mmCIF file of C-alpha atoms in Angstrom:
data_model
loop_
_atom_site.group_PDB
_atom_site.id
_atom_site.type_symbol
_atom_site.label_atom_id
_atom_site.label_comp_id
_atom_site.label_asym_id
_atom_site.label_seq_id
_atom_site.Cartn_x
_atom_site.Cartn_y
_atom_site.Cartn_z
ATOM 1 C CA MET S 29 47.124 -8.085 -3.958
ATOM 2 C CA ARG S 30 44.196 -7.456 -1.411
ATOM 3 C CA TYR S 31 40.723 -8.922 -1.623
ATOM 4 C CA ALA S 32 37.915 -6.365 -1.918
ATOM 5 C CA GLN S 33 35.401 -6.252 0.690
ATOM 6 C CA GLY S 34 32.228 -8.452 0.127
ATOM 7 C CA GLY S 35 33.554 -10.269 -2.810
ATOM 8 C CA GLY S 36 36.466 -12.921 -3.883
ATOM 9 C CA LEU S 37 37.967 -10.745 -6.803
ATOM 10 C CA THR S 38 41.397 -8.987 -6.403
ATOM 11 C CA ASP S 39 41.717 -5.352 -7.404
ATOM 12 C CA ALA S 40 43.600 -6.180 -10.394
ATOM 13 C CA GLU S 41 41.034 -8.917 -11.622
ATOM 14 C CA ARG S 42 37.987 -6.220 -11.099
ATOM 15 C CA ALA S 43 40.182 -3.509 -13.271
ATOM 16 C CA ALA S 44 40.751 -5.997 -15.973
ATOM 17 C CA ARG S 45 36.743 -6.934 -16.119
ATOM 18 C CA GLU S 46 36.086 -3.121 -16.302
ATOM 19 C CA ARG S 47 38.560 -2.845 -19.274
ATOM 20 C CA ILE S 48 36.774 -5.542 -21.054
ATOM 21 C CA ARG S 49 33.492 -3.899 -20.498
ATOM 22 C CA LEU S 50 34.796 -0.468 -21.851
ATOM 23 C CA ARG S 51 36.252 -2.121 -24.970
ATOM 24 C CA ALA S 52 32.768 -3.832 -25.555
ATOM 25 C CA VAL S 53 30.996 -0.218 -25.288
ATOM 26 C CA GLU S 54 33.363 0.819 -28.086
ATOM 27 C CA ARG S 55 32.657 -1.816 -30.341
ATOM 28 C CA PHE S 56 29.177 -1.297 -29.781
ATOM 29 C CA GLU S 57 29.352 2.381 -30.931
ATOM 30 C CA GLY S 58 31.036 0.771 -33.975
ATOM 31 C CA GLY S 59 28.129 -1.348 -34.868
ATOM 32 C CA GLU S 60 29.825 -4.615 -34.303
ATOM 33 C CA LYS S 61 27.612 -7.775 -33.761
ATOM 34 C CA ASN S 62 27.424 -9.598 -30.436
ATOM 35 C CA ARG S 63 29.096 -12.682 -31.724
ATOM 36 C CA GLU S 64 31.960 -10.694 -33.196
ATOM 37 C CA ILE S 65 32.395 -8.995 -29.991
ATOM 38 C CA ALA S 66 32.147 -12.085 -27.784
ATOM 39 C CA ALA S 67 34.926 -13.745 -29.964
ATOM 40 C CA ALA S 68 37.365 -10.757 -30.017
ATOM 41 C CA LEU S 69 37.030 -10.102 -26.193
ATOM 42 C CA ARG S 70 36.922 -13.710 -25.107
ATOM 43 C CA VAL S 71 33.511 -13.683 -23.253
ATOM 44 C CA SER S 72 30.043 -15.399 -23.683
ATOM 45 C CA GLU S 73 27.614 -13.986 -26.165
ATOM 46 C CA ARG S 74 25.103 -13.829 -23.470
ATOM 47 C CA SER S 75 27.440 -11.368 -21.302
ATOM 48 C CA VAL S 76 27.680 -8.935 -24.598
ATOM 49 C CA GLU S 77 24.092 -9.114 -25.078
ATOM 50 C CA ARG S 78 23.440 -8.334 -21.410
ATOM 51 C CA TRP S 79 26.049 -5.270 -21.598
ATOM 52 C CA ARG S 80 24.376 -4.200 -24.977
ATOM 53 C CA ARG S 81 20.927 -3.883 -23.263
ATOM 54 C CA ALA S 82 22.224 -2.051 -20.319
ATOM 55 C CA TRP S 83 24.202 0.523 -22.720
ATOM 56 C CA ARG S 84 21.003 0.986 -24.938
ATOM 57 C CA GLU S 85 19.044 1.824 -21.515
ATOM 58 C CA ARG S 86 21.432 4.060 -19.493
ATOM 59 C CA GLY S 87 24.683 4.436 -21.712
ATOM 60 C CA GLU S 88 28.229 3.656 -20.624
ATOM 61 C CA VAL S 89 27.197 3.956 -16.967
ATOM 62 C CA GLY S 90 24.902 0.957 -17.231
ATOM 63 C CA VAL S 91 27.657 -0.957 -18.611
ATOM 64 C CA GLN S 92 30.112 -0.250 -15.570
ATOM 65 C CA SER S 93 30.417 -3.088 -13.117
ATOM 66 C CA LYS S 94 28.612 -3.119 -10.001
ATOM 67 C CA GLY S 95 31.064 -5.419 -8.341
ATOM 68 C CA SER S 96 30.539 -9.061 -7.752
ATOM 69 C CA PRO S 97 28.671 -10.312 -4.961
ATOM 70 C CA GLY S 98 31.617 -13.050 -4.361
ATOM 71 C CA ARG S 99 31.249 -15.832 -2.009
ATOM 72 C CA PRO S 100 28.620 -16.052 0.478
ATOM 73 C CA ARG S 101 29.758 -14.559 3.810
ATOM 74 C CA LEU S 102 26.812 -15.645 5.894
ATOM 75 C CA GLY S 103 25.598 -19.348 6.230
ATOM 76 C CA PRO S 104 22.055 -20.765 6.047
ATOM 77 C CA ALA S 105 21.721 -20.463 9.700
ATOM 78 C CA GLN S 106 23.011 -17.019 9.936
ATOM 79 C CA ILE S 107 20.694 -16.035 6.948
ATOM 80 C CA ALA S 108 17.854 -17.263 8.901
ATOM 81 C CA ARG S 109 18.790 -15.434 11.847
ATOM 82 C CA LEU S 110 19.269 -12.405 10.285
ATOM 83 C CA GLU S 111 15.771 -12.480 8.636
ATOM 84 C CA ARG S 112 14.220 -13.389 11.965
ATOM 85 C CA GLU S 113 15.762 -10.317 13.608
ATOM 86 C CA LEU S 114 14.816 -8.096 10.595
ATOM 87 C CA GLU S 115 11.195 -9.149 11.020
ATOM 88 C CA ARG S 116 11.289 -8.063 14.597
ATOM 89 C CA GLY S 117 11.775 -4.466 13.329
ATOM 90 C CA PRO S 118 14.465 -1.716 14.042
ATOM 91 C CA LEU S 119 12.690 -0.907 17.215
ATOM 92 C CA ALA S 120 13.701 -3.935 18.780
ATOM 93 C CA HIS S 121 17.368 -3.025 17.949
ATOM 94 C CA GLY S 122 17.350 0.160 19.415
ATOM 95 C CA TRP S 123 16.253 2.431 16.584
ATOM 96 C CA ALA S 124 13.770 5.101 17.200
ATOM 97 C CA ASP S 125 11.649 4.315 14.322
ATOM 98 C CA GLN S 126 10.195 1.422 12.150
ATOM 99 C CA ARG S 127 12.374 1.945 9.103
ATOM 100 C CA TRP S 128 15.083 -0.660 7.963
ATOM 101 C CA THR S 129 17.812 1.104 5.710
ATOM 102 C CA LEU S 130 20.768 -0.485 4.087
ATOM 103 C CA ALA S 131 23.010 1.360 6.689
ATOM 104 C CA ARG S 132 21.015 0.059 9.557
ATOM 105 C CA ILE S 133 20.810 -3.458 8.237
ATOM 106 C CA LYS S 134 24.678 -3.384 7.795
ATOM 107 C CA THR S 135 25.264 -2.265 11.275
ATOM 108 C CA LEU S 136 23.060 -4.973 12.483
ATOM 109 C CA ILE S 137 24.931 -7.732 10.312
ATOM 110 C CA GLY S 138 28.118 -6.455 12.245
ATOM 111 C CA ARG S 139 26.557 -6.791 15.525
ATOM 112 C CA LEU S 140 25.048 -10.174 15.247
ATOM 113 C CA PHE S 141 28.080 -11.921 13.294
ATOM 114 C CA HIS S 142 30.957 -9.862 13.510
ATOM 115 C CA VAL S 143 31.218 -9.680 9.407
ATOM 116 C CA SER S 144 31.664 -6.175 7.783
ATOM 117 C CA TYR S 145 29.431 -5.607 4.571
ATOM 118 C CA THR S 146 29.516 -2.590 2.369
ATOM 119 C CA VAL S 147 26.084 -0.888 1.434
ATOM 120 C CA GLU S 148 26.346 -2.485 -1.993
ATOM 121 C CA GLY S 149 26.999 -5.719 -0.489
ATOM 122 C CA THR S 150 23.848 -5.643 1.884
ATOM 123 C CA TRP S 151 21.626 -4.580 -1.062
ATOM 124 C CA GLN S 152 22.854 -7.491 -2.977
ATOM 125 C CA LEU S 153 22.557 -9.841 -0.032
ATOM 126 C CA LEU S 154 18.951 -8.773 0.776
ATOM 127 C CA LYS S 155 17.952 -8.955 -3.057
ATOM 128 C CA ARG S 156 19.357 -12.351 -3.354
ATOM 129 C CA HIS S 157 17.048 -13.725 -0.339
ATOM 130 C CA GLY S 158 13.845 -12.069 -1.442
ATOM 131 C CA TRP S 159 13.920 -8.849 0.197
ATOM 132 C CA SER S 160 13.112 -5.493 -1.471
ATOM 133 C CA TRP S 161 12.480 -1.914 -0.743
ATOM 134 C CA GLN S 162 8.850 -1.419 0.003
ATOM 135 C CA GLN S 163 6.476 0.793 1.425
ATOM 136 C CA PRO S 164 4.788 -0.591 4.502
ATOM 137 C CA ALA S 165 1.103 -0.707 5.508
ATOM 138 C CA ARG S 166 0.244 1.160 8.741
ATOM 139 C CA ARG S 167 -1.307 -0.383 11.387
ATOM 140 C CA ALA S 168 -2.474 1.505 14.826
ATOM 141 C CA ILE S 169 -0.731 0.444 17.817
ATOM 142 C CA GLU S 170 -3.828 0.086 19.769
ATOM 143 C CA ARG S 171 -5.085 -2.644 17.298
ATOM 144 C CA ASP S 172 -5.669 -6.049 18.911
ATOM 145 C CA ASP S 173 -4.719 -8.656 16.439
ATOM 146 C CA ALA S 174 -5.944 -11.598 18.380
ATOM 147 C CA ALA S 175 -9.348 -9.697 18.475
ATOM 148 C CA VAL S 176 -9.443 -9.452 14.969
ATOM 149 C CA GLU S 177 -8.696 -12.839 14.413
ATOM 150 C CA VAL S 178 -11.251 -13.980 16.909
ATOM 151 C CA TRP S 179 -13.997 -11.767 14.722
ATOM 152 C CA LYS S 180 -12.897 -13.525 11.502
ATOM 153 C CA LYS S 181 -13.419 -17.018 12.958
ATOM 154 C CA GLU S 182 -16.550 -16.427 15.164
ATOM 155 C CA THR S 183 -18.440 -13.304 14.272
ATOM 156 C CA TRP S 184 -17.918 -13.179 10.756
ATOM 157 C CA PRO S 185 -19.884 -16.756 10.236
ATOM 158 C CA ARG S 186 -22.659 -15.183 12.258
ATOM 159 C CA VAL S 187 -22.715 -12.049 10.031
ATOM 160 C CA ARG S 188 -22.888 -13.926 6.816
ATOM 161 C CA ALA S 189 -25.491 -16.812 8.223
ATOM 162 C CA PRO S 190 -28.680 -16.089 6.611
ATOM 163 C CA ARG S 191 -31.509 -14.901 8.852
ATOM 164 C CA ARG S 192 -33.759 -13.656 6.499
ATOM 165 C CA PRO S 193 -33.826 -14.430 2.454
ATOM 166 C CA SER S 194 -31.536 -12.716 0.412
ATOM 167 C CA GLU S 195 -30.435 -10.213 3.260
ATOM 168 C CA PRO S 196 -27.339 -7.992 2.016
ATOM 169 C CA ILE S 197 -24.437 -7.082 4.135
ATOM 170 C CA VAL S 198 -23.506 -3.633 4.308
ATOM 171 C CA PHE S 199 -20.247 -2.463 5.267
ATOM 172 C CA GLU S 200 -19.879 1.296 6.348
ATOM 173 C CA ASP S 201 -17.100 3.862 7.016
ATOM 174 C CA GLU S 202 -16.163 7.386 6.867
ATOM 175 C CA ALA S 203 -13.438 9.282 5.452
ATOM 176 C CA GLY S 204 -12.476 12.944 4.807
ATOM 177 C CA GLN S 205 -10.196 15.090 2.428
ATOM 178 C CA SER S 206 -8.734 18.353 3.015
ATOM 179 C CA MET S 207 -7.359 20.553 0.465
ATOM 180 C CA THR S 208 -3.970 19.334 0.754
ATOM 181 C CA PRO S 209 -3.985 16.010 -1.920
ATOM 182 C CA PRO S 210 -2.496 12.666 -1.028
ATOM 183 C CA ARG S 211 0.830 12.028 -2.393
ATOM 184 C CA ALA S 212 0.914 9.684 -5.361
ATOM 185 C CA ARG S 213 4.182 8.312 -7.146
ATOM 186 C CA THR S 214 5.101 9.967 -10.318
ATOM 187 C CA TRP S 215 7.994 9.622 -12.965
ATOM 188 C CA GLY S 216 10.683 12.320 -12.738
ATOM 189 C CA ARG S 217 14.095 12.725 -13.805
ATOM 190 C CA ILE S 218 16.784 10.932 -11.456
ATOM 191 C CA GLY S 219 18.266 13.161 -8.762
ATOM 192 C CA ARG S 220 15.392 15.744 -9.282
ATOM 193 C CA THR S 221 12.577 15.192 -7.117
ATOM 194 C CA PRO S 222 9.201 16.137 -8.650
ATOM 195 C CA VAL S 223 7.200 18.925 -6.916
ATOM 196 C CA VAL S 224 3.502 19.209 -6.679
ATOM 197 C CA ARG S 225 2.698 22.795 -5.890
ATOM 198 C CA VAL S 226 -0.559 22.963 -3.816
ATOM 199 C CA ARG S 227 -2.287 26.010 -1.959
ATOM 200 C CA GLY S 228 -1.161 26.667 1.230
ATOM 201 C CA ARG S 229 -4.038 28.885 2.373
ATOM 202 C CA GLY S 230 -7.668 27.882 2.491
ATOM 203 C CA SER S 231 -9.554 25.771 4.841
ATOM 204 C CA GLY S 232 -12.293 23.158 4.237
ATOM 205 C CA ARG S 233 -12.844 19.554 4.246
ATOM 206 C CA VAL S 234 -14.834 17.056 2.406
ATOM 207 C CA SER S 235 -16.437 14.201 4.599
ATOM 208 C CA MET S 236 -17.236 11.147 3.147
ATOM 209 C CA ALA S 237 -19.824 8.351 4.441
ATOM 210 C CA GLY S 238 -20.053 5.172 2.286
ATOM 211 C CA MET S 239 -21.589 1.603 2.270
ATOM 212 C CA ALA S 240 -20.251 -1.130 0.274
ATOM 213 C CA CYS S 241 -23.390 -3.375 -0.102
ATOM 214 C CA TYR S 242 -23.060 -7.376 -1.101
ATOM 215 C CA LYS S 243 -25.876 -9.703 -1.618
ATOM 216 C CA PRO S 244 -25.042 -13.067 -2.577
ATOM 217 C CA GLY S 245 -26.333 -13.868 -6.459
ATOM 218 C CA GLU S 246 -26.439 -10.002 -7.268
ATOM 219 C CA ARG S 247 -24.075 -7.142 -8.165
ATOM 220 C CA SER S 248 -22.556 -5.222 -5.709
ATOM 221 C CA ARG S 249 -23.380 -1.842 -4.838
ATOM 222 C CA LEU S 250 -22.038 1.209 -3.180
ATOM 223 C CA ILE S 251 -24.026 3.926 -1.494
ATOM 224 C CA TYR S 252 -22.379 7.087 -0.279
ATOM 225 C CA ARG S 253 -22.977 10.669 0.883
ATOM 226 C CA ILE S 254 -20.689 13.746 0.753
ATOM 227 C CA ARG S 255 -20.680 16.953 2.993
ATOM 228 C CA GLU S 256 -18.407 19.899 2.370
ATOM 229 C CA TYR S 257 -17.166 22.036 5.559
ATOM 230 C CA ARG S 258 -15.860 25.454 4.687
ATOM 231 C CA GLY S 259 -15.199 26.815 8.130
ATOM 232 C CA ARG S 260 -18.131 29.026 8.338
ATOM 233 C CA LYS S 261 -19.650 29.903 11.586
ATOM 234 C CA ASP S 262 -21.967 27.332 12.794
ATOM 235 C CA GLU S 263 -21.468 25.004 9.950
ATOM 236 C CA GLN S 264 -21.507 21.463 10.817
ATOM 237 C CA LYS S 265 -17.824 20.126 10.294
ATOM 238 C CA GLY S 266 -18.704 16.363 9.786
ATOM 239 C CA PHE S 267 -21.455 13.935 10.066
ATOM 240 C CA GLY S 268 -23.826 13.632 12.933
ATOM 241 C CA TRP S 269 -26.068 10.754 14.192
ATOM 242 C CA ARG S 270 -28.881 11.866 12.153
ATOM 243 C CA ASP S 271 -26.848 11.347 9.049
ATOM 244 C CA PHE S 272 -26.060 7.967 9.774
ATOM 245 C CA ARG S 273 -29.511 7.046 10.595
ATOM 246 C CA ASP S 274 -30.669 8.695 7.089
ATOM 247 C CA LEU S 275 -28.004 6.836 5.385
ATOM 248 C CA ILE S 276 -29.079 3.393 6.970
ATOM 249 C CA VAL S 277 -32.580 4.080 6.009
ATOM 250 C CA ARG S 278 -31.691 5.088 2.438
ATOM 251 C CA ALA S 279 -29.623 1.613 2.124
ATOM 252 C CA GLN S 280 -32.748 -0.384 3.493
ATOM 253 C CA ILE S 281 -34.872 1.405 0.637
ATOM 254 C CA GLN S 282 -32.310 1.108 -2.098
ATOM 255 C CA LEU S 283 -31.670 -2.511 -1.313
ATOM 256 C CA GLY S 284 -35.482 -3.462 -0.925
ATOM 257 C CA GLY S 285 -35.487 -5.158 2.481
ATOM 258 C CA PRO S 286 -33.825 -6.111 5.689
ATOM 259 C CA ILE S 287 -29.858 -5.555 5.780
ATOM 260 C CA VAL S 288 -27.089 -6.537 8.043
ATOM 261 C CA LEU S 289 -24.808 -3.616 8.892
ATOM 262 C CA VAL S 290 -21.349 -3.908 9.669
ATOM 263 C CA TRP S 291 -19.233 -0.987 11.216
ATOM 264 C CA ASP S 292 -16.689 0.123 13.577
ATOM 265 C CA ASN S 293 -17.012 1.309 17.135
ATOM 266 C CA VAL S 294 -16.356 4.829 16.930
ATOM 267 C CA ARG S 295 -18.058 6.889 19.403
ATOM 268 C CA LEU S 296 -20.450 8.305 17.128
ATOM 269 C CA HIS S 297 -21.647 4.932 16.094
ATOM 270 C CA LEU S 298 -22.451 4.218 19.933
ATOM 271 C CA THR S 299 -24.506 7.276 20.697
ATOM 272 C CA LYS S 300 -27.796 6.701 22.619
ATOM 273 C CA PRO S 301 -29.994 8.116 19.762
ATOM 274 C CA LEU S 302 -28.388 5.458 17.321
ATOM 275 C CA ARG S 303 -28.596 2.868 19.833
ATOM 276 C CA GLU S 304 -32.310 3.460 20.201
ATOM 277 C CA PHE S 305 -33.126 3.885 16.565
ATOM 278 C CA ILE S 306 -31.191 0.427 15.837
ATOM 279 C CA ALA S 307 -33.429 -1.352 18.712
ATOM 280 C CA ALA S 308 -36.600 0.045 17.094
ATOM 281 C CA ASN S 309 -35.794 -1.044 13.915
ATOM 282 C CA ALA S 310 -34.485 -4.726 14.836
ATOM 283 C CA ASP S 311 -37.084 -6.036 12.501
ATOM 284 C CA TRP S 312 -35.012 -5.187 9.385
ATOM 285 C CA LEU S 313 -31.808 -4.059 10.782
ATOM 286 C CA THR S 314 -28.895 -6.227 12.290
ATOM 287 C CA VAL S 315 -25.652 -4.662 13.357
ATOM 288 C CA PHE S 316 -22.452 -5.968 14.203
ATOM 289 C CA GLN S 317 -19.608 -3.883 15.315
ATOM 290 C CA LEU S 318 -15.887 -4.636 14.088
ATOM 291 C CA PRO S 319 -12.962 -4.992 16.416
ATOM 292 C CA THR S 320 -10.790 -1.968 17.051
ATOM 293 C CA TYR S 321 -8.942 -0.531 14.435
ATOM 294 C CA PRO S 322 -10.283 -3.004 11.796
ATOM 295 C CA ALA S 323 -9.054 -1.219 8.307
ATOM 296 C CA ASP S 324 -8.211 -4.337 6.560
ATOM 297 C CA LEU S 325 -11.436 -5.843 7.589
ATOM 298 C CA ASN S 326 -13.738 -3.206 6.012
ATOM 299 C CA PRO S 327 -14.108 -3.388 2.075
ATOM 300 C CA GLN S 328 -15.283 0.345 2.376
ATOM 301 C CA GLU S 329 -11.762 1.308 3.320
ATOM 302 C CA GLY S 330 -10.751 -0.346 -0.095
ATOM 303 C CA VAL S 331 -13.338 2.144 -1.668
ATOM 304 C CA TRP S 332 -11.600 5.210 0.009
ATOM 305 C CA SER S 333 -8.256 3.860 -1.292
ATOM 306 C CA LEU S 334 -9.316 3.863 -4.715
ATOM 307 C CA VAL S 335 -10.786 7.209 -4.326
ATOM 308 C CA LYS S 336 -7.503 8.848 -2.973
ATOM 309 C CA ARG S 337 -5.594 7.141 -5.414
ATOM 310 C CA ASP S 338 -7.538 8.784 -8.116
ATOM 311 C CA ILE S 339 -6.992 12.444 -6.514
ATOM 312 C CA GLY S 340 -3.385 11.898 -5.913
ATOM 313 C CA ASN S 341 -1.308 14.904 -6.329
ATOM 314 C CA LEU S 342 -4.437 16.752 -7.237
ATOM 315 C CA ALA S 343 -3.687 20.616 -7.181
ATOM 316 C CA ALA S 344 -7.091 21.953 -6.454
ATOM 317 C CA ALA S 345 -7.944 25.550 -6.945
ATOM 318 C CA ASP S 346 -10.880 25.413 -4.258
ATOM 319 C CA LEU S 347 -12.786 22.863 -2.329
ATOM 320 C CA GLY S 348 -15.440 22.472 -4.754
ATOM 321 C CA GLN S 349 -12.832 21.011 -7.291
ATOM 322 C CA ILE S 350 -11.950 18.454 -4.507
ATOM 323 C CA THR S 351 -15.620 17.473 -4.080
ATOM 324 C CA ARG S 352 -16.337 17.215 -7.853
ATOM 325 C CA ALA S 353 -13.468 14.915 -7.981
ATOM 326 C CA VAL S 354 -14.284 12.627 -4.969
ATOM 327 C CA LYS S 355 -18.031 12.530 -6.294
ATOM 328 C CA ARG S 356 -16.729 11.662 -10.128
ATOM 329 C CA ARG S 357 -14.679 8.786 -8.813
ATOM 330 C CA LEU S 358 -17.192 7.453 -6.533
ATOM 331 C CA LYS S 359 -19.875 7.445 -9.202
ATOM 332 C CA GLN S 360 -17.144 5.634 -11.549
ATOM 333 C CA ILE S 361 -16.797 2.949 -8.692
ATOM 334 C CA GLN S 362 -20.743 2.609 -8.487
ATOM 335 C CA HIS S 363 -20.772 1.835 -12.098
ATOM 336 C CA HIS S 364 -18.140 -0.797 -11.839
ATOM 337 C CA PRO S 365 -19.452 -3.680 -9.081
ATOM 338 C CA ASN S 366 -16.073 -5.543 -9.844
ATOM 339 C CA LEU S 367 -14.227 -2.693 -8.058
ATOM 340 C CA VAL S 368 -16.588 -3.170 -5.034
ATOM 341 C CA ASP S 369 -16.193 -6.927 -5.276
ATOM 342 C CA GLY S 370 -12.277 -6.635 -5.335
ATOM 343 C CA CYS S 371 -12.502 -4.413 -2.009
ATOM 344 C CA LEU S 372 -14.153 -7.104 -0.411
ATOM 345 C CA ALA S 373 -11.780 -9.715 -1.733
ATOM 346 C CA GLY S 374 -8.889 -7.739 -0.301
ATOM 347 C CA THR S 375 -10.303 -8.255 3.284
ATOM 348 C CA GLY S 376 -10.130 -11.998 2.873
ATOM 349 C CA LEU S 377 -13.490 -12.222 4.046
ATOM 350 C CA ILE S 378 -15.595 -14.839 2.077
ATOM 351 C CA MET S 379 -19.342 -14.499 1.048
ATOM 352 C CA ASP S 380 -21.466 -17.496 0.690
ATOM 353 C CA GLY S 381 -23.292 -17.985 -2.502
#
């Protein structure tokens, strides 16, 4: 008898176990109890209970054996090395993109340790050691992680240090949404990918500028502005420096005093008119720049994620429907300050008070 790849059972032993499972299915259909089946097949009640649960959920296919992981073929030191190599990413091992697949990991194991695994065995190995199939977070290549850490350790304490009584901290950011909605996960029949039909024609974009406002001891606030662009002649595509100026003034009025503004260093934020406006209003406006590509440091990015999640798979008839959906979600967030607080908590930044 030969040993099956990746396990310690012979083909005959595996076939015998498969026959036991099939006899258990026949007894499930006959209405027998777990104890009776376990005694008749000489297996544990716990195994019968597990098979019955799989049978109820997926039928006979669910009870069929998926194979045994068998004896570990990689030692602890080899597993540790494999995990280090996986964390380096596929690019470091010659693949063109940054996506680990079971086939690639199987190949990597063969290169590193000269051990042959099946794709199924690779999946079992990863699952056993705490790895799972996940959707990665995207980070810009231009992002400087060292600069981000310096900002968190050195600049953030200066941002939250009180200069004036009850001075709120305001995080600003912009986003946009076209007629093509974000893709969102949905349930569908196995083997048939759900299809969301959207309009292929039609131009336009909804531009959003928002401010997540935090003041120790008070409820968090959300201030925003929406602009539609329909592709008409001489129509402004997005926000200009005057729009940002007006939004800052609006925040100062609504919050009732001096503010600390935190935003990124996109070109529009650094224009001469805005710099002059900030300098002329230094008595109530203090501005701090975030490092390059700081999405995970800005809670307003979390607000945009909540908005985009709500309009996922939306097959809008026109741009106005997109605008209404965005405004509705932003207004809901305004009335739930705990959501705005959660966006700040997601950055890892801690407010005093």
